[in-house]
Amino acid sequence: MVILGKDKQIRAFHNVCRHRAYAVTNKKCGSSTVLRCRYHGWSYDSKGKLIKAPEFENVKGFDKNLNGLWEVKTEIRESMVFVNLDAGNEVTSQVLLGVEADLRRWNVNHMRPIEEWEIKGNFNWKLAGKHTGNWTFIEADPYSWYLAA
């Protein structure tokens, strides 16, 4: 999940409660100052810090600071949020193969969406595509999200 915190910083976290590995949220989008797991009520702030762990307040040796959400590496480039789920690498170590130059050339930080769409089904998300007129958007691999004529 990707969050814009009160401090205006974008952070991403694995959507997994540290208590029983239940999803912290099932919403596709929304706003909240607190992320609360519905299973046992563990609550996290927008920085991923555990702020409430019912029935654990008096557990000897329990440290809230060691039980926050697992953060995913993020970086903003040319107004786009890039995430890296590989725990061993920073986002900046990922090669974007000219994508960043294209984003600058296209001036994407001034673009606005003209259409939203969603595909539901049992398939590999990397093969999702949509045909709109003369343009097709294809997610076949991490570097082929360009508009293709």
mmCIF file of C-alpha atoms in Angstrom:
data_model
loop_
_atom_site.group_PDB
_atom_site.id
_atom_site.type_symbol
_atom_site.label_atom_id
_atom_site.label_comp_id
_atom_site.label_asym_id
_atom_site.label_seq_id
_atom_site.Cartn_x
_atom_site.Cartn_y
_atom_site.Cartn_z
ATOM 1 C CA MET A 1 0.000 0.000 0.000
ATOM 2 C CA VAL A 2 1.195 3.519 -0.794
ATOM 3 C CA ILE A 3 0.512 6.345 1.649
ATOM 4 C CA LEU A 4 0.925 10.113 1.610
ATOM 5 C CA GLY A 5 1.639 10.926 5.259
ATOM 6 C CA LYS A 6 0.780 14.010 7.287
ATOM 7 C CA ASP A 7 4.379 15.090 6.686
ATOM 8 C CA LYS A 8 3.683 15.023 2.895
ATOM 9 C CA GLN A 9 6.094 12.107 2.402
ATOM 10 C CA ILE A 10 5.090 9.163 0.225
ATOM 11 C CA ARG A 11 5.767 5.774 1.787
ATOM 12 C CA ALA A 12 4.882 2.235 0.774
ATOM 13 C CA PHE A 13 4.336 -0.722 3.087
ATOM 14 C CA HIS A 14 3.493 -4.371 2.782
ATOM 15 C CA ASN A 15 -0.205 -4.671 3.574
ATOM 16 C CA VAL A 16 0.450 -7.185 6.363
ATOM 17 C CA CYS A 17 -0.199 -6.728 10.076
ATOM 18 C CA ARG A 18 2.782 -7.729 12.188
ATOM 19 C CA HIS A 19 0.578 -9.581 14.682
ATOM 20 C CA ARG A 20 -1.163 -12.298 12.656
ATOM 21 C CA ALA A 21 -0.294 -11.399 9.039
ATOM 22 C CA TYR A 22 -3.838 -10.202 8.324
ATOM 23 C CA ALA A 23 -4.343 -7.462 5.705
ATOM 24 C CA VAL A 24 -4.191 -4.029 7.322
ATOM 25 C CA THR A 25 -6.558 -2.599 4.722
ATOM 26 C CA ASN A 26 -8.821 -3.988 2.024
ATOM 27 C CA LYS A 27 -9.573 -0.606 0.443
ATOM 28 C CA LYS A 28 -8.339 0.225 -3.051
ATOM 29 C CA CYS A 29 -8.088 3.888 -2.085
ATOM 30 C CA GLY A 30 -9.166 6.334 0.576
ATOM 31 C CA SER A 31 -7.798 8.413 3.394
ATOM 32 C CA SER A 32 -7.082 7.733 7.015
ATOM 33 C CA THR A 33 -4.680 8.952 9.668
ATOM 34 C CA VAL A 34 -4.543 5.504 11.273
ATOM 35 C CA LEU A 35 -4.216 2.086 9.613
ATOM 36 C CA ARG A 36 -6.011 -0.485 11.732
ATOM 37 C CA CYS A 37 -5.981 -4.241 11.327
ATOM 38 C CA ARG A 38 -9.514 -5.564 11.816
ATOM 39 C CA TYR A 39 -8.353 -8.917 13.165
ATOM 40 C CA HIS A 40 -7.021 -7.877 16.608
ATOM 41 C CA GLY A 41 -6.983 -4.089 16.352
ATOM 42 C CA TRP A 42 -3.286 -3.400 15.930
ATOM 43 C CA SER A 43 -2.994 0.171 14.651
ATOM 44 C CA TYR A 44 -0.263 1.950 12.717
ATOM 45 C CA ASP A 45 0.354 5.598 11.859
ATOM 46 C CA SER A 46 1.109 6.903 8.361
ATOM 47 C CA LYS A 47 4.827 6.308 8.963
ATOM 48 C CA GLY A 48 4.156 2.611 9.619
ATOM 49 C CA LYS A 49 4.863 2.902 13.347
ATOM 50 C CA LEU A 50 2.818 0.630 15.616
ATOM 51 C CA ILE A 51 0.749 2.939 17.826
ATOM 52 C CA LYS A 52 -1.652 0.482 19.453
ATOM 53 C CA ALA A 53 -1.399 -3.229 20.215
ATOM 54 C CA PRO A 54 -4.359 -4.268 22.392
ATOM 55 C CA GLU A 55 -3.504 -6.715 25.172
ATOM 56 C CA PHE A 56 0.231 -6.316 24.539
ATOM 57 C CA GLU A 57 0.781 -3.218 26.711
ATOM 58 C CA ASN A 58 2.005 -5.306 29.662
ATOM 59 C CA VAL A 59 3.707 -8.156 27.804
ATOM 60 C CA LYS A 60 7.260 -8.356 29.099
ATOM 61 C CA GLY A 61 9.843 -7.681 26.384
ATOM 62 C CA PHE A 62 7.301 -6.475 23.809
ATOM 63 C CA ASP A 63 8.563 -3.378 21.982
ATOM 64 C CA LYS A 64 6.171 -1.453 19.730
ATOM 65 C CA ASN A 65 9.156 0.119 17.963
ATOM 66 C CA LEU A 66 10.161 -3.305 16.631
ATOM 67 C CA ASN A 67 6.701 -4.176 15.281
ATOM 68 C CA GLY A 68 5.892 -1.492 12.734
ATOM 69 C CA LEU A 69 4.788 -2.210 9.189
ATOM 70 C CA TRP A 70 7.458 -3.473 6.784
ATOM 71 C CA GLU A 71 8.389 -0.549 4.559
ATOM 72 C CA VAL A 72 8.921 -0.906 0.823
ATOM 73 C CA LYS A 73 11.571 1.267 -0.825
ATOM 74 C CA THR A 74 10.086 4.158 -2.805
ATOM 75 C CA GLU A 75 11.415 7.027 -4.851
ATOM 76 C CA ILE A 76 9.732 9.794 -6.811
ATOM 77 C CA ARG A 77 11.162 10.505 -10.253
ATOM 78 C CA GLU A 78 9.546 12.897 -12.711
ATOM 79 C CA SER A 79 6.341 12.990 -10.610
ATOM 80 C CA MET A 80 5.977 9.193 -10.678
ATOM 81 C CA VAL A 81 6.317 6.881 -7.693
ATOM 82 C CA PHE A 82 8.703 3.968 -8.191
ATOM 83 C CA VAL A 83 8.753 1.094 -5.712
ATOM 84 C CA ASN A 84 11.218 -1.727 -5.273
ATOM 85 C CA LEU A 85 10.038 -4.873 -3.503
ATOM 86 C CA ASP A 86 13.565 -6.315 -3.551
ATOM 87 C CA ALA A 87 14.777 -5.910 0.040
ATOM 88 C CA GLY A 88 18.395 -6.089 -1.098
ATOM 89 C CA ASN A 89 18.401 -3.103 -3.452
ATOM 90 C CA GLU A 90 17.571 0.574 -3.344
ATOM 91 C CA VAL A 91 15.207 2.002 -5.946
ATOM 92 C CA THR A 92 18.045 4.116 -7.367
ATOM 93 C CA SER A 93 20.005 0.942 -8.146
ATOM 94 C CA GLN A 94 17.324 -0.128 -10.608
ATOM 95 C CA VAL A 95 18.084 0.681 -14.236
ATOM 96 C CA LEU A 96 15.165 2.363 -15.989
ATOM 97 C CA LEU A 97 16.582 1.911 -19.517
ATOM 98 C CA GLY A 98 15.814 5.371 -20.817
ATOM 99 C CA VAL A 99 12.383 5.584 -19.234
ATOM 100 C CA GLU A 100 13.390 8.526 -17.069
ATOM 101 C CA ALA A 101 14.529 10.543 -20.099
ATOM 102 C CA ASP A 102 11.198 9.801 -21.817
ATOM 103 C CA LEU A 103 9.283 10.918 -18.735
ATOM 104 C CA ARG A 104 11.180 14.233 -18.744
ATOM 105 C CA ARG A 105 10.620 14.681 -22.485
ATOM 106 C CA TRP A 106 6.892 13.960 -22.146
ATOM 107 C CA ASN A 107 6.652 16.396 -19.218
ATOM 108 C CA VAL A 108 4.574 13.899 -17.211
ATOM 109 C CA ASN A 109 4.521 16.074 -14.099
ATOM 110 C CA HIS A 110 1.988 18.280 -15.946
ATOM 111 C CA MET A 111 -0.152 15.416 -17.300
ATOM 112 C CA ARG A 112 -3.608 14.647 -15.938
ATOM 113 C CA PRO A 113 -5.509 11.375 -16.360
ATOM 114 C CA ILE A 114 -8.260 11.390 -18.968
ATOM 115 C CA GLU A 115 -9.523 7.888 -18.285
ATOM 116 C CA GLU A 116 -9.352 5.218 -15.593
ATOM 117 C CA TRP A 117 -9.964 1.519 -16.108
ATOM 118 C CA GLU A 118 -9.776 -1.676 -14.160
ATOM 119 C CA ILE A 119 -9.506 -5.283 -15.267
ATOM 120 C CA LYS A 120 -10.634 -8.093 -13.007
ATOM 121 C CA GLY A 121 -9.761 -11.687 -13.720
ATOM 122 C CA ASN A 122 -7.585 -14.652 -12.945
ATOM 123 C CA PHE A 123 -4.445 -13.875 -14.988
ATOM 124 C CA ASN A 124 -0.920 -12.561 -14.652
ATOM 125 C CA TRP A 125 -1.240 -8.797 -14.039
ATOM 126 C CA LYS A 126 1.809 -8.149 -16.242
ATOM 127 C CA LEU A 127 -0.220 -9.182 -19.283
ATOM 128 C CA ALA A 128 -3.067 -6.721 -18.674
ATOM 129 C CA GLY A 129 -3.770 -4.520 -21.660
ATOM 130 C CA LYS A 130 -6.367 -2.201 -23.069
ATOM 131 C CA HIS A 131 -6.965 -1.180 -26.646
ATOM 132 C CA THR A 132 -8.224 2.381 -27.127
ATOM 133 C CA GLY A 133 -8.422 3.547 -30.714
ATOM 134 C CA ASN A 134 -4.952 3.503 -32.275
ATOM 135 C CA TRP A 135 -3.122 3.073 -28.964
ATOM 136 C CA THR A 136 -2.596 -0.009 -26.853
ATOM 137 C CA PHE A 137 -1.284 -0.036 -23.280
ATOM 138 C CA ILE A 138 0.530 -3.299 -22.502
ATOM 139 C CA GLU A 139 2.197 -4.414 -19.250
ATOM 140 C CA ALA A 140 4.340 -7.262 -20.568
ATOM 141 C CA ASP A 141 7.527 -6.562 -18.629
ATOM 142 C CA PRO A 142 8.799 -3.819 -16.302
ATOM 143 C CA TYR A 143 10.075 -1.676 -19.194
ATOM 144 C CA SER A 144 7.340 -2.008 -21.816
ATOM 145 C CA TRP A 145 4.645 0.249 -20.436
ATOM 146 C CA TYR A 146 5.074 2.712 -23.292
ATOM 147 C CA LEU A 147 2.168 3.582 -25.544
ATOM 148 C CA ALA A 148 2.573 1.534 -28.697
ATOM 149 C CA ALA A 149 1.005 2.473 -32.019
#
